[in-house]
Short mmCIF file of C-alpha atoms in Angstrom, two decimals:
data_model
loop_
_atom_site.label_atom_id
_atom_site.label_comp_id
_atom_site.label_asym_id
_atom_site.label_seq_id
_atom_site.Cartn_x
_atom_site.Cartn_y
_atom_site.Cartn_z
CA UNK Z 1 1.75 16.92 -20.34
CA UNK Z 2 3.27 16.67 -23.69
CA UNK Z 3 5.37 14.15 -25.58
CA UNK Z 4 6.38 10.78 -23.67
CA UNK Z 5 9.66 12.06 -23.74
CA UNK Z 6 9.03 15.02 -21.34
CA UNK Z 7 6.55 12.45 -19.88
CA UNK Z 8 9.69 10.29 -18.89
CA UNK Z 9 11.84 12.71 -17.77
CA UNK Z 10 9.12 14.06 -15.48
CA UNK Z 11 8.37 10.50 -13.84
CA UNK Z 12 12.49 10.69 -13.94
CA UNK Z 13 12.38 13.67 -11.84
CA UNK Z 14 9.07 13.06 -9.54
CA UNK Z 15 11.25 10.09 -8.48
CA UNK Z 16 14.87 11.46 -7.77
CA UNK Z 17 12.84 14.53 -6.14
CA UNK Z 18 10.57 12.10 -3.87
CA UNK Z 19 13.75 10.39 -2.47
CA UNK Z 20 15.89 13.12 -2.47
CA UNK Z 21 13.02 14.62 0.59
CA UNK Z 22 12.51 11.23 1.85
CA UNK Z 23 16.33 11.04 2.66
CA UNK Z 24 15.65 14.79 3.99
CA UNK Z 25 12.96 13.48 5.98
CA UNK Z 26 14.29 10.21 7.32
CA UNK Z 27 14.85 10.70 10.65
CA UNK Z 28 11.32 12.84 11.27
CA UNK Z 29 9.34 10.47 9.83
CA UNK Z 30 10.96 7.45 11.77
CA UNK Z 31 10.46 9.34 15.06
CA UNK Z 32 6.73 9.71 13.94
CA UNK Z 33 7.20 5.93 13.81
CA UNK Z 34 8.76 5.61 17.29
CA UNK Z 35 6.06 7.08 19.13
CA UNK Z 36 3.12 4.49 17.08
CA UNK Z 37 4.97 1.77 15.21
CA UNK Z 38 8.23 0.34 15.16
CA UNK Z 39 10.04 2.90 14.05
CA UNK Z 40 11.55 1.97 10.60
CA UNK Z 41 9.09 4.32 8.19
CA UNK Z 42 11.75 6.87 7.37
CA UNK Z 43 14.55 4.32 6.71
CA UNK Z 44 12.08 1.73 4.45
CA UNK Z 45 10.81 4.77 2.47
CA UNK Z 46 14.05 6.29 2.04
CA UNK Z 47 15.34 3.30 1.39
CA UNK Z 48 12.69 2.14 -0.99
CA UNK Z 49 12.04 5.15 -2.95
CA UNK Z 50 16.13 6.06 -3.96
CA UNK Z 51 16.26 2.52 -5.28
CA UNK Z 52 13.03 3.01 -7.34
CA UNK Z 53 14.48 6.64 -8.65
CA UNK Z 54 17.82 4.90 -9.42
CA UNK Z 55 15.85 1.80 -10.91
CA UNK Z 56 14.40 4.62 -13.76
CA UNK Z 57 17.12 6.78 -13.86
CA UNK Z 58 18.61 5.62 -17.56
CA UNK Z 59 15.01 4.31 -18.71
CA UNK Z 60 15.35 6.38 -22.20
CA UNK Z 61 12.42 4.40 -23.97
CA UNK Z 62 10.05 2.79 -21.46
CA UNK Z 63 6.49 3.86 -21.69
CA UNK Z 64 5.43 6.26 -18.93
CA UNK Z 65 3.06 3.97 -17.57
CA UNK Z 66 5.95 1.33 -17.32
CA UNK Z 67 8.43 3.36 -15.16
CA UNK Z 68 5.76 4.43 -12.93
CA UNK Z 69 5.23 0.75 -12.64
CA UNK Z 70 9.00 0.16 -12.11
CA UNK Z 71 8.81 2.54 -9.54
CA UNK Z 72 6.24 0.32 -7.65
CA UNK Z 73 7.71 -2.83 -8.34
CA UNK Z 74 11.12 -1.72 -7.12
CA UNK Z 75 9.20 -0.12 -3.75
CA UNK Z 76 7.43 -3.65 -3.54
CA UNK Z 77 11.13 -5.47 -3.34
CA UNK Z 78 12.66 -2.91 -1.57
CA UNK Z 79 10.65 -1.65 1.14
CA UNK Z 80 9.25 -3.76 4.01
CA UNK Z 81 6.47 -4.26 5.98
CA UNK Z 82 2.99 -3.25 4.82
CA UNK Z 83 4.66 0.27 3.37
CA UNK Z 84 5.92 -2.26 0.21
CA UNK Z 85 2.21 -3.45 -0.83
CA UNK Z 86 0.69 -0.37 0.00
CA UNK Z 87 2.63 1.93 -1.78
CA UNK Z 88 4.16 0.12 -4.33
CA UNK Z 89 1.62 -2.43 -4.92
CA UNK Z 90 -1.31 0.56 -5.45
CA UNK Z 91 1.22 2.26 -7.59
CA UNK Z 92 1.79 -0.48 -9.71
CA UNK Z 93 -1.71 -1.66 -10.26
CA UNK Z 94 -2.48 2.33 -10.93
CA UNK Z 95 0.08 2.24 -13.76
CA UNK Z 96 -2.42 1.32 -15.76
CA UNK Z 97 -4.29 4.09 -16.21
CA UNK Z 98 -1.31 5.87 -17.90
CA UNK Z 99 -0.91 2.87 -20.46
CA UNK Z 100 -2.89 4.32 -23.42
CA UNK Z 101 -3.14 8.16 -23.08
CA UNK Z 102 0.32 8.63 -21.03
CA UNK Z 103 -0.19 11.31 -18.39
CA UNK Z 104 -2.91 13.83 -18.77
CA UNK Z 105 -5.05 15.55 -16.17
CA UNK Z 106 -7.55 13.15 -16.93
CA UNK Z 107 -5.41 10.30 -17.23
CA UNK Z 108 -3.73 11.48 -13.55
CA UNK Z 109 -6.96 11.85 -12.18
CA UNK Z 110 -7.99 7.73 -12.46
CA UNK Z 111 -4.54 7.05 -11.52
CA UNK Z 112 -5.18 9.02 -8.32
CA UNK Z 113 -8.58 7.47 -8.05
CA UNK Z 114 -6.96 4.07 -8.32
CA UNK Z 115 -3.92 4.45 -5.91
CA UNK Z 116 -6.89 5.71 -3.27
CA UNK Z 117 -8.82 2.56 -4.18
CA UNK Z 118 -6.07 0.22 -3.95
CA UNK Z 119 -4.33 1.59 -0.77
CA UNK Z 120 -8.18 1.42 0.93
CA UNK Z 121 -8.61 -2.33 -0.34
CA UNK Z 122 -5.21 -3.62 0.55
CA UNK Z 123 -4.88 -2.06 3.92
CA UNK Z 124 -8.94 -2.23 4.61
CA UNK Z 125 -8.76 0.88 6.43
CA UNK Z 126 -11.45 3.72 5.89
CA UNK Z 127 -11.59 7.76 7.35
CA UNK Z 128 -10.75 8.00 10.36
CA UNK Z 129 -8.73 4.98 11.71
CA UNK Z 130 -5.32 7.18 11.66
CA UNK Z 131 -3.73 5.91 8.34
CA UNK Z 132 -2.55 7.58 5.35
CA UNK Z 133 -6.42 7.43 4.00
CA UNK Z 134 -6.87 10.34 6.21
CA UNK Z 135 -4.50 12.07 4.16
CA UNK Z 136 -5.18 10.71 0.60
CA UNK Z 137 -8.92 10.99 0.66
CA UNK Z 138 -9.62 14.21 0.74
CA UNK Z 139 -6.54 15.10 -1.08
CA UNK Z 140 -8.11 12.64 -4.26
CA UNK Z 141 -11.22 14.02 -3.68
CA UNK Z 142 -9.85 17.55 -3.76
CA UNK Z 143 -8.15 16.87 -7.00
CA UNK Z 144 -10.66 14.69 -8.89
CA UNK Z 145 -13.57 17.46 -8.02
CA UNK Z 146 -10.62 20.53 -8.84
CA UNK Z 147 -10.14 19.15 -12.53
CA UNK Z 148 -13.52 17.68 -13.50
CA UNK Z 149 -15.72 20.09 -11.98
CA UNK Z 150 -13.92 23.20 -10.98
CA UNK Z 151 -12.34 23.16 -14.71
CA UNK Z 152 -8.99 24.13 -13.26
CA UNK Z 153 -5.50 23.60 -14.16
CA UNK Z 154 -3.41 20.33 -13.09
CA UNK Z 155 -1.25 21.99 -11.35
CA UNK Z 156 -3.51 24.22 -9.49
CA UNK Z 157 -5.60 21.42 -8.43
CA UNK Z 158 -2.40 19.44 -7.33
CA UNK Z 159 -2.30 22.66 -4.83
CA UNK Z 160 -5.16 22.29 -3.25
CA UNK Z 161 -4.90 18.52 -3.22
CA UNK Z 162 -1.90 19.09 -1.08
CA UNK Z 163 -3.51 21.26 0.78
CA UNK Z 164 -6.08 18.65 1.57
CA UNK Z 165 -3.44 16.12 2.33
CA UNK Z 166 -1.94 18.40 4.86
CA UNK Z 167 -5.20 19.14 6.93
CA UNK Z 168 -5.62 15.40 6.57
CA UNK Z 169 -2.06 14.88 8.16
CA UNK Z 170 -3.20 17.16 10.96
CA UNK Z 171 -6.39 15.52 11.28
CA UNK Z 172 -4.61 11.90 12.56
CA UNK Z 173 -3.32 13.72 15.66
CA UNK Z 174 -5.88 13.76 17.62
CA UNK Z 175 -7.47 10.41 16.58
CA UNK Z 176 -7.44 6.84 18.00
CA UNK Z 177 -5.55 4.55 16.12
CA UNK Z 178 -7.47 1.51 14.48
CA UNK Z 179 -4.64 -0.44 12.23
CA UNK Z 180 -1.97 -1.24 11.93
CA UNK Z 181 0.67 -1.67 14.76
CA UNK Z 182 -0.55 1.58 16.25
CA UNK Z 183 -3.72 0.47 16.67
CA UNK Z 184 -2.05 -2.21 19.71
CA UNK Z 185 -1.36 0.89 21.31
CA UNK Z 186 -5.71 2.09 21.85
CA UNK Z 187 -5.32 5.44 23.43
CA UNK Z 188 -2.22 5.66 23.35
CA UNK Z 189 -2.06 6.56 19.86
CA UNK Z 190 -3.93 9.00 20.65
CA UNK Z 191 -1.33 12.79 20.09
CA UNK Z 192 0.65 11.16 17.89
CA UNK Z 193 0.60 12.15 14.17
CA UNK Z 194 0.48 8.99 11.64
CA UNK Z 195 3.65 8.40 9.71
CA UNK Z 196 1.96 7.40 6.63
CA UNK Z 197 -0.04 9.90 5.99
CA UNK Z 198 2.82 12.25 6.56
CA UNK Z 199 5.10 10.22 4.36
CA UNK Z 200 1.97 10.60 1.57
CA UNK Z 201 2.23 14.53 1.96
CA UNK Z 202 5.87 14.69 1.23
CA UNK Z 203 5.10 12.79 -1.42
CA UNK Z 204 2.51 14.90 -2.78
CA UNK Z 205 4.42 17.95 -2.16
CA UNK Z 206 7.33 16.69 -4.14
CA UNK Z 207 4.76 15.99 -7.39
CA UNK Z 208 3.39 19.46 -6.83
CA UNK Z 209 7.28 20.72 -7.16
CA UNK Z 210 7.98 18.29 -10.17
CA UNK Z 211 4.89 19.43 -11.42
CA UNK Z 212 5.86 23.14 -10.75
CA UNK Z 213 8.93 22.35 -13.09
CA UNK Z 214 7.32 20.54 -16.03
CA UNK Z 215 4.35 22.41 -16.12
CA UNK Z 216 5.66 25.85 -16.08
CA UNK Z 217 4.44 28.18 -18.71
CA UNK Z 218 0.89 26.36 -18.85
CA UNK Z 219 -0.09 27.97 -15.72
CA UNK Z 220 0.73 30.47 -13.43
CA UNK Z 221 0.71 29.43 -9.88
CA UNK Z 222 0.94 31.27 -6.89
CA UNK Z 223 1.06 29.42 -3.81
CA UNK Z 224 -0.19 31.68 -1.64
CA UNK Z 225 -3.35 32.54 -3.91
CA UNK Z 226 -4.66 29.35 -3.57
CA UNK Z 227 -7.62 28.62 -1.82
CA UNK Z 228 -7.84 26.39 1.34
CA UNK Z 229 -10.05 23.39 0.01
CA UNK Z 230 -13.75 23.27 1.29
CA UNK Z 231 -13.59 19.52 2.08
CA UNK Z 232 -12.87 18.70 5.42
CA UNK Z 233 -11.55 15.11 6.32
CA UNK Z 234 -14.27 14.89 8.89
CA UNK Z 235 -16.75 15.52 5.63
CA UNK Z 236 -15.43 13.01 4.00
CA UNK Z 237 -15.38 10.70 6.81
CA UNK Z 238 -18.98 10.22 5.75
CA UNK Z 239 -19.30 8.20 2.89
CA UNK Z 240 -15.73 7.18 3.51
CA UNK Z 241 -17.25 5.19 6.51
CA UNK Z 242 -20.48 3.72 4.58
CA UNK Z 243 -18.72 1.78 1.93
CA UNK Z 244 -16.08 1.02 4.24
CA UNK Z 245 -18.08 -0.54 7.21
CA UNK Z 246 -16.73 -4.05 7.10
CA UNK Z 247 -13.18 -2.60 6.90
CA UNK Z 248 -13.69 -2.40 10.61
CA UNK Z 249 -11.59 -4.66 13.16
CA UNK G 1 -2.15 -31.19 -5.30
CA UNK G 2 -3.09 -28.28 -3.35
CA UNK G 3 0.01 -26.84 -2.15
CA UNK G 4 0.49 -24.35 1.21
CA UNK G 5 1.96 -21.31 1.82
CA UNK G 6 3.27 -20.47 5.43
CA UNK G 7 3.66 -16.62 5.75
CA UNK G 8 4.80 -16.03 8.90
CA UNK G 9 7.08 -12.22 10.11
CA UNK G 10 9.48 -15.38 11.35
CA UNK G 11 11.32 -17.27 9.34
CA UNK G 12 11.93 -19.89 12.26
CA UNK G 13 7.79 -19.49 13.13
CA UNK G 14 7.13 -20.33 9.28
CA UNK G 15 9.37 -23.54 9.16
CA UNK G 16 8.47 -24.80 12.26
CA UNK G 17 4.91 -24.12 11.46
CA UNK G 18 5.34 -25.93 7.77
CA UNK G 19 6.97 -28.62 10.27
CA UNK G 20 3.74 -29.28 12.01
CA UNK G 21 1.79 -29.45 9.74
CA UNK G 22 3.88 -31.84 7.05
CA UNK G 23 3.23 -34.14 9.68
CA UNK G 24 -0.35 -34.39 8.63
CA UNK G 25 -0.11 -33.32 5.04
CA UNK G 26 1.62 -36.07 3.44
CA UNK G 27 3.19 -35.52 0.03
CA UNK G 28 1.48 -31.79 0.06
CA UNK G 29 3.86 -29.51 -0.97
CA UNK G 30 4.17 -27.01 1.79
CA UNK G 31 6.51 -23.82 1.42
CA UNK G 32 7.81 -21.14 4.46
CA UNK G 33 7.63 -17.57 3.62
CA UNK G 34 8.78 -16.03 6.45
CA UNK G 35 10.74 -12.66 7.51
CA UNK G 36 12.22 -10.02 5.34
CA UNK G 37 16.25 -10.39 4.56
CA UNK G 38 17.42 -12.36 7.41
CA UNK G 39 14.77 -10.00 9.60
CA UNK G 40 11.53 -9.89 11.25
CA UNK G 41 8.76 -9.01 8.24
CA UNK G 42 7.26 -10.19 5.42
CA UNK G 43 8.01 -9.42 1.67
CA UNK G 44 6.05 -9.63 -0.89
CA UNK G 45 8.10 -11.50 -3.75
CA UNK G 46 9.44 -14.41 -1.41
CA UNK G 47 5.94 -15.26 -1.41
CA UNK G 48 5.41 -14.80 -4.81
CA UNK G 49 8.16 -17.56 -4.91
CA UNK G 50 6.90 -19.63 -2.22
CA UNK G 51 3.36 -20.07 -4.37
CA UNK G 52 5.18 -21.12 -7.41
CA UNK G 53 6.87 -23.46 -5.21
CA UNK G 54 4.26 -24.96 -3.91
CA UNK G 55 1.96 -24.87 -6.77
CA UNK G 56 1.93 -28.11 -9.38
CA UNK G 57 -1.21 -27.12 -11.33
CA UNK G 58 -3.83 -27.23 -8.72
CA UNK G 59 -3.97 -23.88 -7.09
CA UNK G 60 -2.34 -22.97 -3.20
CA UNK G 61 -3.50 -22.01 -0.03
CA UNK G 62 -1.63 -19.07 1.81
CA UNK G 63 -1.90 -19.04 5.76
CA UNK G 64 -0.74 -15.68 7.34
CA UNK G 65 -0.26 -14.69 10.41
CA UNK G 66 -0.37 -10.66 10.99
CA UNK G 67 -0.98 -7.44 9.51
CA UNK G 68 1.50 -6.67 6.81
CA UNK G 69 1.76 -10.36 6.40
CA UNK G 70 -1.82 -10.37 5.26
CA UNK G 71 -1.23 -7.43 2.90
CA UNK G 72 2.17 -8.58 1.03
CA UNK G 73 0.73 -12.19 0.35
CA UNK G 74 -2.53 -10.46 -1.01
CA UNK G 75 -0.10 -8.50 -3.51
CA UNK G 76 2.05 -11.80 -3.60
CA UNK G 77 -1.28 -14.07 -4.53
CA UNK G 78 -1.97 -11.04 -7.15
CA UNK G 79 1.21 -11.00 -8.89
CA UNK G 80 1.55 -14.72 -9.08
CA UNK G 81 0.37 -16.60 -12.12
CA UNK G 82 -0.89 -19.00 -9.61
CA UNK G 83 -4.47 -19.98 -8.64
CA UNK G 84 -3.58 -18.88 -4.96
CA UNK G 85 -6.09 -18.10 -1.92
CA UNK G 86 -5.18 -16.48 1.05
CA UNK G 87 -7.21 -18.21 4.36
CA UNK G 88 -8.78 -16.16 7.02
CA UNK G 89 -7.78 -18.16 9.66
CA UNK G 90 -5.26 -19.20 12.43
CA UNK G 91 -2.01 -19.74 11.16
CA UNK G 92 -1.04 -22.57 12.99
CA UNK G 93 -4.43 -24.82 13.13
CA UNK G 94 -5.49 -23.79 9.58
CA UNK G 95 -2.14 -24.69 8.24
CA UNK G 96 -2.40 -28.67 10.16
CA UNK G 97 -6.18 -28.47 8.47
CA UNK G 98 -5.81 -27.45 5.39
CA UNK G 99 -2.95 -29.78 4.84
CA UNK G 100 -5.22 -32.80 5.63
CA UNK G 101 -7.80 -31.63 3.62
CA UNK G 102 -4.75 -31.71 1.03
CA UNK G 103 -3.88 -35.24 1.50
CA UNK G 104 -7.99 -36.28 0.38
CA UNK G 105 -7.96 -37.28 -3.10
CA UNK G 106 -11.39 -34.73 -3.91
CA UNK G 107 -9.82 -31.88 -2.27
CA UNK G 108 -9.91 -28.47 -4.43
CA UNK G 109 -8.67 -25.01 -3.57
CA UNK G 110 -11.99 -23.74 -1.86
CA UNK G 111 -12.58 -27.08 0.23
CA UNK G 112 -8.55 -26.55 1.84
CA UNK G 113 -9.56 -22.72 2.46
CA UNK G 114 -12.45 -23.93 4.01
CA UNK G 115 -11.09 -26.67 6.02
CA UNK G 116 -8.05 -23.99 7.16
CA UNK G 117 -11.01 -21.68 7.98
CA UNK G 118 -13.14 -24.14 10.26
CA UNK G 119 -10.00 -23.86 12.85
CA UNK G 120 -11.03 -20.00 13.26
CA UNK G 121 -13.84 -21.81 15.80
CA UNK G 122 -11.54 -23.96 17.65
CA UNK G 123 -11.25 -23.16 21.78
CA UNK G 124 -8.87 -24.10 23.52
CA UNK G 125 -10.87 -24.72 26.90
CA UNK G 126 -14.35 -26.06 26.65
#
């Protein structure tokens, strides 16, 4: 992306859009949280994410990397539970990797790499155990291999990452529940799809439309021409599960 | 001193555990951390500010009770300046341990995690 000041504007806009569909998506996502938790995931994101777009609204000469920090340290304050740490904590700490080179594809790539990393370590769940690493994983992955292998454009490769977060989303439906509140619940989680992982798509889907907007002009992108991703969640569940083994109960 | 950290989704359950165990812990500074504005929860920067509270040079313990407890204190003991350690152990018998261990004039931050620790073996019923 180019100069920090478009770089601002877009972390400006990822924000207000994020919150705007968070508000949309309130009530959905704290039914989600009914059935599995204790049903306050749509009103602590929504919550938590139009404070953080307000908190960068007017943020004319910050660094990039420092409102996308300000966006997790206002999430940390603002929204409770283990949503706060998770999200806004892993955003923080993956701030970083925008600090020298802004955002790039490359740059977006680590900071990808090292939300996934933190959200794994702080919430020591792996593949599998119906959390919102079944929908970042393969959605990372998807990205990651879509700009350093496949050679394609960001926001193409945001597609199909969303497109792996959303098979991911479907993929906690018919799985057991092993953290978290949800996993009190044993089979009974069981049907139910996992709030955080949907709350992670919307997320996702509202970069992808920021993206849309900023990036417009690099590349054309036609939603419907896009590929379905090859990686299954179950794939990844794989070498998700051998680093991960002590992240058991 | 070692100071402690009570982290508890109850206010009430985190001062009336720091109660306890400042029974046995003597002049050890320990600090409540519990709920999340007036509710049930746990937030991250109150227990930022509960480790500076408690700490006077020589590092703190944090005790936690559950889940998201566990995960804001780890971001908490992160963003602190600090030298803070979260315990894997029982909330209520590793906080009365570890705030002996506090009160022994050799005590350091891994001997208090690893007195708060040893209560992870305790039964109740032999």
């Amino acid at each position: 992306m180019a100069d920090a000041d478009t770089q601002r504007e877009a972390v400006r806009a990822a924000a207000e859009n994020v919150a705007d569909r968070l508000e949309d998506e309130k009530e959905y996502l704290t039914d989600l949280d009914s059935a599995i938790g204790d049903a306050d995931h749509g009103a602590n994101m929504s919550r938590g994410f139009r404070a953080a777009a307000d908190a960068v609204a007017d943020a004319d000469d910050a660094e990039p990397s420092d409102l996308v920090k300000q966006v997790g340290t206002t999430l940390i304050s603002e929204v409770g539970g283990a949503s706060g740490p998770l999200y806004g904590g892993s955003i923080m700490s993956a701030s970083q990797t925008f600090a020298e080179d802004g955002i790039t594809a490359e740059t977006s790539v680590d900071f990808a790499e090292a939300y996934l990393d933190k959200v794994k370590d702080r919430g020591d769940a792996r593949i599998g155990a119906k959390t919102m690493v079944d929908a970042l994983t393969p959605a990372v992955h998807t990205y990651k291999k879509s700009i350093e292998q496949d050679d394609l454009p960001p926001l193409e490769a945001l597609g199909k990452a969303v497109d792996a977060a959303e098979r991911g989303v479907e993929f906690t439906v018919p799985i057991r529940a092993e953290k978290g509140r949800a996993s009190y619940l044993g089979w009974r989680s069981v049907g139910h799809q996992d709030p955080g992982a949907t709350s992670t798509l919307y997320i996702m889907e509202e970069l992808l439309a920021t993206a849309e907007e900023y990036l417009e002009g690099d590349v054309e992108r036609d939603a419907t021409a896009v590929e379905q991703p090859d990686e299954d969640p179950s794939d990844v569940a794989e070498d998700g599960a051998a680093d991960d083994d002590e992240g058991g109960e | 001193m070692i100071g402690l950290v009570i982290v508890s989704h109850s206010a009430t359950a985190a001062e009336g555990i720091c109660e306890v165990a400042a029974e046995m812990g003597g002049d050890a500074p320990i600090e409540p951390a519990g709920g999340d504005d007036g509710e049930i929860g746990t937030s991250a920067p109150a227990i930022e500010d509960a480790i500076e509270a408690a700490d006077d040079g020589d590092g703190v313990v944090v005790l936690v009770d559950l889940g998201s407890a566990v995960m804001n204190a780890d971001l908490a003991v992160e963003m602190s300046d600090a030298d803070a350690e979260i315990a894997d152990a029982p909330i209520l018998e590793g906080a009365v341990n570890a705030a002996v261990e506090a009160t022994s004039a050799k005590a350091t931050l891994d001997s208090v995690v690893e007195r708060a620790e040893e209560a992870r073996d305790y039964r109740k019923l032999s």
